[in-house]
XYZ file of C-alpha atoms in Angstrom:
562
model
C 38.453 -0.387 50.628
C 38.135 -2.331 53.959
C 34.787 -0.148 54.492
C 33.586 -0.801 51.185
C 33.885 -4.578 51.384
C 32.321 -3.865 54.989
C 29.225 -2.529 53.924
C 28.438 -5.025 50.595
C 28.708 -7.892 53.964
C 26.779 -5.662 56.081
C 23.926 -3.862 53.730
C 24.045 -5.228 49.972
C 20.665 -3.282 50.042
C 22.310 0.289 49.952
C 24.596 -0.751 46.960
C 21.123 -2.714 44.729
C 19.401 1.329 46.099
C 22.362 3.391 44.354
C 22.244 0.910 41.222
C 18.646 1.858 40.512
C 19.434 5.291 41.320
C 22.179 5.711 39.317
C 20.961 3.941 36.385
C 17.661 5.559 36.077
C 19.202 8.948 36.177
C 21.429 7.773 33.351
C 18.387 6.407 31.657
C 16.653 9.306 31.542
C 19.608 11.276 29.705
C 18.870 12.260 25.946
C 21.464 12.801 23.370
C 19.902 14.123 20.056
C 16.240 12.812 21.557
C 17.695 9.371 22.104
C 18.517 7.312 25.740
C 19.229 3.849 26.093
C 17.025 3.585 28.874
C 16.634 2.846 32.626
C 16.694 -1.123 32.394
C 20.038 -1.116 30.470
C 21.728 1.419 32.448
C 20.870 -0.379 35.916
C 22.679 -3.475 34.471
C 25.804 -1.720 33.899
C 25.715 0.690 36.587
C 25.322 -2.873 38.668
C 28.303 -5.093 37.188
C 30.434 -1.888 37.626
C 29.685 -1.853 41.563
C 29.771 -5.080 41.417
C 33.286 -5.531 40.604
C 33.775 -3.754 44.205
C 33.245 -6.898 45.776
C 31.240 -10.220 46.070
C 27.385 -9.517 46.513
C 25.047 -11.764 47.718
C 20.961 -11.624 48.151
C 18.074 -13.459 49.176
C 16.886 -15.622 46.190
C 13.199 -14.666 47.762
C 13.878 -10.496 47.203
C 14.816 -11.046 43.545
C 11.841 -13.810 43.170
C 9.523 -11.049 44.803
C 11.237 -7.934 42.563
C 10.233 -9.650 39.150
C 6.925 -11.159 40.478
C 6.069 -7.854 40.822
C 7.325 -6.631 37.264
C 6.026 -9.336 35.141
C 2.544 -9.460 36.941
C 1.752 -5.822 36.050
C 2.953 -6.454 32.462
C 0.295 -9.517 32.789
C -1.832 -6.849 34.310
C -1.578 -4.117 32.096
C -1.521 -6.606 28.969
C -4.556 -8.660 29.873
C -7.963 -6.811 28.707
C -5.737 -6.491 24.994
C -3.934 -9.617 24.736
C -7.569 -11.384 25.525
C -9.173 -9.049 22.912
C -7.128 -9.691 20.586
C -7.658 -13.094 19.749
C -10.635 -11.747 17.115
C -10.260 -12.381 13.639
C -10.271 -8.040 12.899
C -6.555 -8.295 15.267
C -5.463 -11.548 13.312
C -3.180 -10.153 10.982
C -0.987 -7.994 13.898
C -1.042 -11.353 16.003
C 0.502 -13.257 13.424
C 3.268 -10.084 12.932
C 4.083 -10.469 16.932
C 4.558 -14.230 16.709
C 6.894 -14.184 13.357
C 8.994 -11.780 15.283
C 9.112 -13.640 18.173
C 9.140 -17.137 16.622
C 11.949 -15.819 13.660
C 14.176 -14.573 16.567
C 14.051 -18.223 18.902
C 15.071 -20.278 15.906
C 18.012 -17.762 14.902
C 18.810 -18.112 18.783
C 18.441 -21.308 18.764
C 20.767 -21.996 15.254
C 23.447 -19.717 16.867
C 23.590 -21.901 19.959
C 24.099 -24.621 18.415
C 26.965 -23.547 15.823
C 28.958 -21.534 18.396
C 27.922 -24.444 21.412
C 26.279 -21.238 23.188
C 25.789 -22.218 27.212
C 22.502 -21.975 28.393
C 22.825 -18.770 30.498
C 24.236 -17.111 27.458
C 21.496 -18.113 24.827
C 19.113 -16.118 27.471
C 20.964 -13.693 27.636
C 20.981 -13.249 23.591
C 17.531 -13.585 23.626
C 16.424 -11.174 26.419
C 19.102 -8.650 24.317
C 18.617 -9.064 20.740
C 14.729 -9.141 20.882
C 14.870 -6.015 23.918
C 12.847 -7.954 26.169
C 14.270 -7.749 29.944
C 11.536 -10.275 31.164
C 13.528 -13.024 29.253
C 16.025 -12.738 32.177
C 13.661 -13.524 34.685
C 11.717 -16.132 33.259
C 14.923 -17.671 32.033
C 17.106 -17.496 35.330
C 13.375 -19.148 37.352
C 13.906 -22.008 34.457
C 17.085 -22.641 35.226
C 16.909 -22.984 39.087
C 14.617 -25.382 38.501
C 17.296 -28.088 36.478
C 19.113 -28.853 39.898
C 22.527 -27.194 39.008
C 24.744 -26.600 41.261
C 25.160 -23.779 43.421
C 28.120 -22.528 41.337
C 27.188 -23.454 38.072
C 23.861 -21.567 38.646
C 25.884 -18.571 39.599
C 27.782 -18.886 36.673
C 24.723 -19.310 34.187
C 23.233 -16.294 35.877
C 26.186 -14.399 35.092
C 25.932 -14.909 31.433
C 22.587 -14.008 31.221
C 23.573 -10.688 32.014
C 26.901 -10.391 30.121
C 24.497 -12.097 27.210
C 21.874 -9.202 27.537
C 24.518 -6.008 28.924
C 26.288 -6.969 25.510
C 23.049 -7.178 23.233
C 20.198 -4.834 24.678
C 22.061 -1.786 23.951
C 22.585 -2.495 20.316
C 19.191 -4.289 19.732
C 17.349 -1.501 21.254
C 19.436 1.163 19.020
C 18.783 -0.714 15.765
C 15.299 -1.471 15.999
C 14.890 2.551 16.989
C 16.498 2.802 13.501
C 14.584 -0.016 11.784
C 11.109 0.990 12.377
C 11.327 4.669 11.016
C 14.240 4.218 8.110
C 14.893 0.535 7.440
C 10.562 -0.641 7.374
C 9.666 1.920 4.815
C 12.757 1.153 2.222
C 11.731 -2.545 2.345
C 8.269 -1.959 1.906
C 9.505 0.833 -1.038
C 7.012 3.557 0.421
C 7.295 7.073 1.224
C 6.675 6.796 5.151
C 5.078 10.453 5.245
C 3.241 10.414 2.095
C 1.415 7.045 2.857
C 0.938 8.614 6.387
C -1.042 11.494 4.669
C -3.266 9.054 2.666
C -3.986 7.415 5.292
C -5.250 10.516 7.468
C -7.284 11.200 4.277
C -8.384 7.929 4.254
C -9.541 8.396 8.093
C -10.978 11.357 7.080
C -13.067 10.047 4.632
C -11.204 10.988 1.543
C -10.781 14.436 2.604
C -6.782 16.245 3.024
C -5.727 15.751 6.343
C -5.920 19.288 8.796
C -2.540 20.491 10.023
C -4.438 21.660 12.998
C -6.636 19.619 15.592
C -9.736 18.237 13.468
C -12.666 20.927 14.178
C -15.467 18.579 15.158
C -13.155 17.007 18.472
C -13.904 21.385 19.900
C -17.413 20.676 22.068
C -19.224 23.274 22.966
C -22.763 24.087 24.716
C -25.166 27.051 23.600
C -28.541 28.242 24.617
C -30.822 29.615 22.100
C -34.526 31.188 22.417
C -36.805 29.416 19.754
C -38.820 31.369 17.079
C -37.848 29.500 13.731
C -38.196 26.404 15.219
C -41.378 26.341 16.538
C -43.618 23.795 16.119
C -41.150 21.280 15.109
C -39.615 18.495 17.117
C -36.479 18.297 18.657
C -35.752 14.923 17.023
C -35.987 17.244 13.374
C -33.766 20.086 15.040
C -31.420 17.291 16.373
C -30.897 16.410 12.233
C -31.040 19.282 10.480
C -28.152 20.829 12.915
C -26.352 17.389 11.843
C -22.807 16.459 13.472
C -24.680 14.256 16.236
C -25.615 17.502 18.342
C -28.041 17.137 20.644
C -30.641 19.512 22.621
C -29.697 18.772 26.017
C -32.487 21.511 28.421
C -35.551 23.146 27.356
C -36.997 25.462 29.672
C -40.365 26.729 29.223
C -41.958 29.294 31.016
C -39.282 29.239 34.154
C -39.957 24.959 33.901
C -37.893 22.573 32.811
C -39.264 20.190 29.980
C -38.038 16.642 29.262
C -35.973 17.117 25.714
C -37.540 14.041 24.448
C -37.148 13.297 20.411
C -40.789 13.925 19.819
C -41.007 17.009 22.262
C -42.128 20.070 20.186
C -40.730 23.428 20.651
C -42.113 26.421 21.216
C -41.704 29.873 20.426
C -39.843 31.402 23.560
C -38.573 28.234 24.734
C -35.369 28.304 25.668
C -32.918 25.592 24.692
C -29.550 24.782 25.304
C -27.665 22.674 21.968
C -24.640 20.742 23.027
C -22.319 19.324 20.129
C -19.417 20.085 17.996
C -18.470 23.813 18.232
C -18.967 24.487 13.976
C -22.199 22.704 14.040
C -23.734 24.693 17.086
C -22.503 28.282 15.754
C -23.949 27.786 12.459
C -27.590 26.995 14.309
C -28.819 30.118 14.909
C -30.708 30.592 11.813
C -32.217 26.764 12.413
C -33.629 27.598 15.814
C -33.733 31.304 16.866
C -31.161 33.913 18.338
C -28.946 32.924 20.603
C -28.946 33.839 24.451
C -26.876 34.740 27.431
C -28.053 32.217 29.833
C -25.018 31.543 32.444
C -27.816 30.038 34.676
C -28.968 27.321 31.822
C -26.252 26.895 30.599
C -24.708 25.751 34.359
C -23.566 22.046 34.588
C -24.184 21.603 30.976
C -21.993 20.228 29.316
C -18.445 20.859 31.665
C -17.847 16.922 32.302
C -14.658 15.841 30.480
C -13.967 12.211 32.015
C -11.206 9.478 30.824
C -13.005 5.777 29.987
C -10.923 3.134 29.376
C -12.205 0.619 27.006
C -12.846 -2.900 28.385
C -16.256 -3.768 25.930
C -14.496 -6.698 23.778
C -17.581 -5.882 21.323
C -15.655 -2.270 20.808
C -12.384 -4.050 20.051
C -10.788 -3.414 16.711
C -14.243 -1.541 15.630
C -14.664 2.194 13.818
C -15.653 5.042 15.661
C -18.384 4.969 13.917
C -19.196 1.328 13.971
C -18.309 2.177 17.943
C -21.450 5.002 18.048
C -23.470 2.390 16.321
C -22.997 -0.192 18.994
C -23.227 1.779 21.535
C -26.578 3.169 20.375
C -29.107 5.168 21.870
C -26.939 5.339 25.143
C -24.169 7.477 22.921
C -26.708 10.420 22.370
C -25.118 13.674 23.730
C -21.629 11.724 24.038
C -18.443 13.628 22.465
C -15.677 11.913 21.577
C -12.536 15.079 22.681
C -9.419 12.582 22.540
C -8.365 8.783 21.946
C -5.101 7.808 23.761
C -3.034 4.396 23.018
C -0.359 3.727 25.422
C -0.255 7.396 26.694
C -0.280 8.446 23.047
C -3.150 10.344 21.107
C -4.178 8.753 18.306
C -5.504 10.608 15.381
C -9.206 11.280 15.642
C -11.516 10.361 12.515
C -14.767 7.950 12.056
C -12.486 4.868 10.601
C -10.273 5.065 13.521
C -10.012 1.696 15.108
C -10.209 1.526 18.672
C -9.155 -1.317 20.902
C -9.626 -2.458 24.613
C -6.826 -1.153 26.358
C -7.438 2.679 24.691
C -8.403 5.214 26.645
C -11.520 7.635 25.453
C -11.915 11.279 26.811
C -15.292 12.032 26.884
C -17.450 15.037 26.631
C -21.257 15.449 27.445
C -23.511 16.175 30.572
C -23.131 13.726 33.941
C -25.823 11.629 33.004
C -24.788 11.398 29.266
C -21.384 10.087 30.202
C -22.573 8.041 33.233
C -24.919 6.010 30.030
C -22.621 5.939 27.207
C -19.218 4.861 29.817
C -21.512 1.927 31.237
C -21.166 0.425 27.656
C -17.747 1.489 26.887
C -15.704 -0.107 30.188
C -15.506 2.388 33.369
C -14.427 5.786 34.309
C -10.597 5.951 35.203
C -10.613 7.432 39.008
C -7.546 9.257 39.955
C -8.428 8.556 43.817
C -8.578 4.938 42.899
C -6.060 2.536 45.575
C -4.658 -0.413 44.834
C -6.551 -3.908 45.719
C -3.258 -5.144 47.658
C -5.116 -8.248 48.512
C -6.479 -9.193 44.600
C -2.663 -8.311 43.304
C -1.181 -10.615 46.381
C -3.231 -13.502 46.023
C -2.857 -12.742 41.843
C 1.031 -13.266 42.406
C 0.317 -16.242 44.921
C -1.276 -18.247 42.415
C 0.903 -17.559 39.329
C 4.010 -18.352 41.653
C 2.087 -21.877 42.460
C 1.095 -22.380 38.725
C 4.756 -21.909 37.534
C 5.691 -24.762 39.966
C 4.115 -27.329 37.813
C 6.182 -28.897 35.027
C 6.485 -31.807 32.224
C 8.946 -33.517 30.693
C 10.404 -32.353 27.127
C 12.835 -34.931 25.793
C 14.061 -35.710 29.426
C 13.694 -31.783 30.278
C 11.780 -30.506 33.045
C 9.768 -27.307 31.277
C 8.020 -25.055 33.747
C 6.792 -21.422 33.187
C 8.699 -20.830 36.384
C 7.551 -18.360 38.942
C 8.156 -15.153 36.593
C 6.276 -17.230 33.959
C 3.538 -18.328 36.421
C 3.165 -14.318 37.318
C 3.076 -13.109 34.123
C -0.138 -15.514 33.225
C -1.830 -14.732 36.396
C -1.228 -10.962 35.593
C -3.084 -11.731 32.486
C -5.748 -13.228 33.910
C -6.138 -10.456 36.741
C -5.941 -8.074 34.400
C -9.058 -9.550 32.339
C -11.124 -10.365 35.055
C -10.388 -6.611 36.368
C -11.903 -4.924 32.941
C -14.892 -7.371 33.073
C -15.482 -6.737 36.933
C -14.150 -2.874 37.465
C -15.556 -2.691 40.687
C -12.735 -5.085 42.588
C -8.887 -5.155 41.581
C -7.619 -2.166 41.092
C -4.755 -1.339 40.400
C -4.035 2.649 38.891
C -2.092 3.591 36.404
C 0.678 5.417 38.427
C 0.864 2.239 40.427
C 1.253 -0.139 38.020
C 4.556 2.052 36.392
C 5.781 2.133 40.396
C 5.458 -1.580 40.609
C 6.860 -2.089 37.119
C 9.756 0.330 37.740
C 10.718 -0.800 40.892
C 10.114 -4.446 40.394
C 12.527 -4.209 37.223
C 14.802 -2.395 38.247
C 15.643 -3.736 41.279
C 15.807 -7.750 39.959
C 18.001 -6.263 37.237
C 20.053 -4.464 40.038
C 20.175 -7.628 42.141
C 21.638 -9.809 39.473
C 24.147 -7.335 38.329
C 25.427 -6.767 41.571
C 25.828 -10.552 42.456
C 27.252 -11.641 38.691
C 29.150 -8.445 38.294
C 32.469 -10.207 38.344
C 31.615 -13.277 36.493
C 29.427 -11.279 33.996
C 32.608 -8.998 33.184
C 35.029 -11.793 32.090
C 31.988 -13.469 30.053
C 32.029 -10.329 28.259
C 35.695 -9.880 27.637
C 35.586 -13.487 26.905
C 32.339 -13.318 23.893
C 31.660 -9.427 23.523
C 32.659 -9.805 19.684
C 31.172 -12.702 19.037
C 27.615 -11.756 20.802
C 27.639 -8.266 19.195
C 27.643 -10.070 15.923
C 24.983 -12.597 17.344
C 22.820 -9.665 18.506
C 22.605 -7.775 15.428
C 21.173 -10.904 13.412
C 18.994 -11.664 15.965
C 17.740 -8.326 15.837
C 17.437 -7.592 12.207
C 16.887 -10.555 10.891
C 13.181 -10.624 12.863
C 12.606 -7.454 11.984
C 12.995 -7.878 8.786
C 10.896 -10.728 8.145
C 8.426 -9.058 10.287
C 8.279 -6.369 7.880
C 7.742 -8.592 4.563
C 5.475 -10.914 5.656
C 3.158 -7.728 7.361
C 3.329 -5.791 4.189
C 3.391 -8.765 1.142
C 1.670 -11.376 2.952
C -0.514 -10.223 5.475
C -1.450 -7.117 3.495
C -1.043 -4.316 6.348
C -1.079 -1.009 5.908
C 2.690 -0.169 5.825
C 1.998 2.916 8.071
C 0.498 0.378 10.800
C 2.763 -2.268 10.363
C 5.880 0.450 11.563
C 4.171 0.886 14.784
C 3.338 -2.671 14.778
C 7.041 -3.562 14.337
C 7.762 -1.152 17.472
C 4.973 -3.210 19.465
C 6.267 -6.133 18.740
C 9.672 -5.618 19.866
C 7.962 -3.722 22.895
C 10.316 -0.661 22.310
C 7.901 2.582 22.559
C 10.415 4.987 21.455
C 10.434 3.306 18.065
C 6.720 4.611 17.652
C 7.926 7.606 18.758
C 10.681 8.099 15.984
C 8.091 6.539 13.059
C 5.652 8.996 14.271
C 8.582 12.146 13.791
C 9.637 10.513 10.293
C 5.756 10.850 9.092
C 4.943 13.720 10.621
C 1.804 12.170 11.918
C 0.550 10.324 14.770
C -0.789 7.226 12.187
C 2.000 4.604 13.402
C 0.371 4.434 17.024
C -2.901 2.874 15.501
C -0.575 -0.455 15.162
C 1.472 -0.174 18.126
C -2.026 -2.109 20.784
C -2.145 -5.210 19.718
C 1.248 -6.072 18.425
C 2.722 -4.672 22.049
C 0.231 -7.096 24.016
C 0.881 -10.358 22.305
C 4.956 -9.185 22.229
C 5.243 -8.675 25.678
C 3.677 -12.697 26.343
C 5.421 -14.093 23.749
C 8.674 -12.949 24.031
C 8.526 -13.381 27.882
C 7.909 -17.184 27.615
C 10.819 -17.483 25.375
C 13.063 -17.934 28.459
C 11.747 -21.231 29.438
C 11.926 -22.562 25.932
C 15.367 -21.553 25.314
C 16.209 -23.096 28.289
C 14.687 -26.442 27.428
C 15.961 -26.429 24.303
C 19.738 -25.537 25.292
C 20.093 -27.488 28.154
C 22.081 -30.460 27.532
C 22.527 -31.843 31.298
């Protein structure tokens, strides 16, 4: 035991390492297709070790750990949380700020009938509505109210007895709520309304149980005889389906496939488009060909686009080909992909900045139509270290301002600070793609690591004070937590579905977004046997993942009796 106290005095660093370790392996465990997740199980992996001994580190490392986290939420958040102030997003804006506005005041109601401490109304907060930024922003707040060095400590420490007790729980029942509990309220059939609203997408049609036909692209090259004489712009329209006559080659030359460019007989064209359109051709244009050398770079190019165009936001894919224009000739649509989920593929499907389109078409086709979608995701792509420093620099010297609130000092704090500039970052990154990059695979490193190892950090040094706070109010938060849970959810689901006049297929993945708990779209998605829920999940997820964050502040302000 000697040795053990030896090293936490030595190297705290190995023990916060194993706690990150440990819980993310536990995190990633599935019983029945459910975990409890990596944030969760770091906290209790933590106050376990933590009752080895007394664990102290730099208030800089954790300060740095959650910069890092919140920013690339603010990061990843930004281009959608921007777009979404629009009038076509309204209605899942106001669903993210009942949530989070419903769950403050029942917060705030229980901390004042049970005389809830500060730390501990955080802590119910960060829990019940399954948002671990709330910790953060929360713990910056309160280092800012000149506490003492003890009672900080102690604050801290409920804070994470407030959220070990609640997150657990919260994120179980709203995994329950979203699939089960949503559709009773709403008294609908979750799979049934699911399949009108894929024939509703389809444009009245039944809903394919196999991938939709026209998403299969294909390139052919025919040799004109029925079609001579007439232009390609009248082949283009009797084929139908948007397919378009990418090569003509005439006499060993290539000819310009302009719309009024008349065919000959013997040319020889190549037809790119949807795979049933193309086949059925023949008899429009002539016999088809075995041309490996026309048919070489043409159309092969299958490249992801992420959508930063606010014009595109919350339109149709077909009010998206409209916009686009002329520039979305020979342009296939293969995939549409929402927080690393597909989303179901029809004209009326909305799409929003933040989505990511997998497009099909020549080099120069894409290279036209991506200039005015938002820019071509590049796997070799490197972070901009110096745009995400200076990014966090600022936010940490914006959430040193403050101003009074009934003799309180309110201040984002440096989490809060961070998560705003990450916000900003992120939008000035999808209007200017060519500076501040930041990749996909990094941002989950950063957010992972970030997380996880503030979480680690404050389990480890409030492991012993966060134990008896939970021996002392487990009961009595448990009950607190599943109010605070339900209770939002619940109104939530009325207002989205009698009020606001939702969809009630959409408004379960917008409840999942809104309590930022992906797996909840997940298990709506099983329950309907469709992937409809993800076309609420964008917005709702965006405007959840601000609000909820700058709850910590406010409960803090609003707790905090001197």
């Amino acid at each position: 035991m000697e040795t053990v106290r030896w090293m936490i005095s030595t190297a705290p660093e190995i023990f916060l390492l194993l706690a990150i370790a440990i819980g993310t392996t536990l995190g990633r465990i599935k019983i029945s297709g459910f975990s409890i997740g990596t944030t969760a199980c770091i906290l209790i992996v933590a106050v376990l070790i933590g009752q080895l001994g007394s664990f102290s580190f730099p208030p800089i490392l954790r300060a740095i750990l959650f910069s890092l986290f919140v920013f690339t939420i603010g990061y990843r958040s930004g281009p959608e949380f921007f777009a979404s102030l629009s009038i076509r997003t309204l209605a899942q804006v106001v669903l993210a700020l009942v949530i989070g506005g419903t769950g403050l005041v029942l917060v705030l109601i229980f901390a004042h009938l049970f005389k809830l401490d500060t730390g501990t109304a955080a802590g119910l907060t960060a829990g019940a509505l399954t948002q671990s930024s709330v910790i953060g922003t929360a713990s910056g707040a309160m280092a800012q109210l000149g506490l003492a060095a003890d009672v900080l400590k102690q604050q801290e420490a409920n804070i994470a007895a407030g959220y070990a007790v609640t997150y657990v729980l919260g994120y179980i029942l709203t995994l329950l709520f979203v699939p089960f509990v949503a559709p009773r309220l709403m008294g609908i059939n979750l799979k049934s309304e699911a399949a009108k609203l894929e024939a509703e997408l389809a444009g009245g049609s039944p809903a394919k149980a196999e991938n939709l036909s026209y998403r299969k692209f294909q390139a052919r090259a025919y040799r004109v005889s029925t079609a001579a004489g007439r232009t390609v712009l009248a082949i283009e329209a009797e084929v139908g389906s948007r397919t378009v006559v990418e090569r003509i080659v005439r006499g060993g030359a290539d000819i310009t496939p302009q719309p009024d460019a008349i065919l000959e007989n013997g040319d020889d064209i190549v037809l790119t488009g949807p795979t049933a359109s193309i086949v059925a051709a023949k008899p429009i244009i002539g016999a088809e060909i075995d041309a490996d050398q026309l048919l070489r770079g043409l159309p092969g190019n299958v490249i992801d686009v992420l959508v930063e165009n606010r014009k595109l936001h919350g339109r149709s894919i077909r009010e998206v080909a409209d916009i686009v224009g002329a520039d979305a000739r020979g342009v296939f649509l293969r995939a549409l992909t929402r927080m690393g989920r597909e989303v179901p593929l029809s004209p009326d499907t909305r799409v929003y900045v933040g989505d990511v389109m997998t497009l099909v078409g020549s080099s120069s086709n894409i290279a036209r139509a991506t200039a005015q979608v938002g820019h071509a995701l590049n796997t070799s792509d490197r972070t901009d270290i110096a745009f995400v420093a200076a990014g966090i620099a600022v936010g940490l010297l914006a959430g040193l301002a403050s101003f009074k609130v009934g003799g309180v000092a309110l201040t984002l704090g440096g989490g809060g600070g961070a998560l705003v500039a990450g916000l900003v970052c992120g939008w000035i990154r999808s209007r200017n793609p060519t500076f501040g990059a930041m990749p996909p695979a990094a941002q989950q490193t950063l957010s992972d690591l970030g997380l996880g190892g503030f979480i680690a950090a404050i389990g480890l040094g409030n492991g012993l004070a966060a134990w008896s706070a939970i021996q002392a109010h487990g009961l009595l938060l448990v009950g607190m937590g599943i109010v605070v849970t339900l209770v939002p959810l619940t109104v939530g689901t009325l207002v989205a579905y009698y009020v606001l006049r939702m969809n009630p297929v959409v408004t379960c993945g917008a409840l999942a977004g809104a309590m930022t708990v992906d797996a909840a779209v997940t298990g709506a998605c099983d329950i309907a046997e469709s992937q409809t829920p993800v076309l609420g999940v964008a917005v709702p997820y965006a405007v959840g993942n601000v609000v909820l964050t700058v709850l910590g502040p406010i409960v803090v302000a609003a707790t905090y009796s001197g």
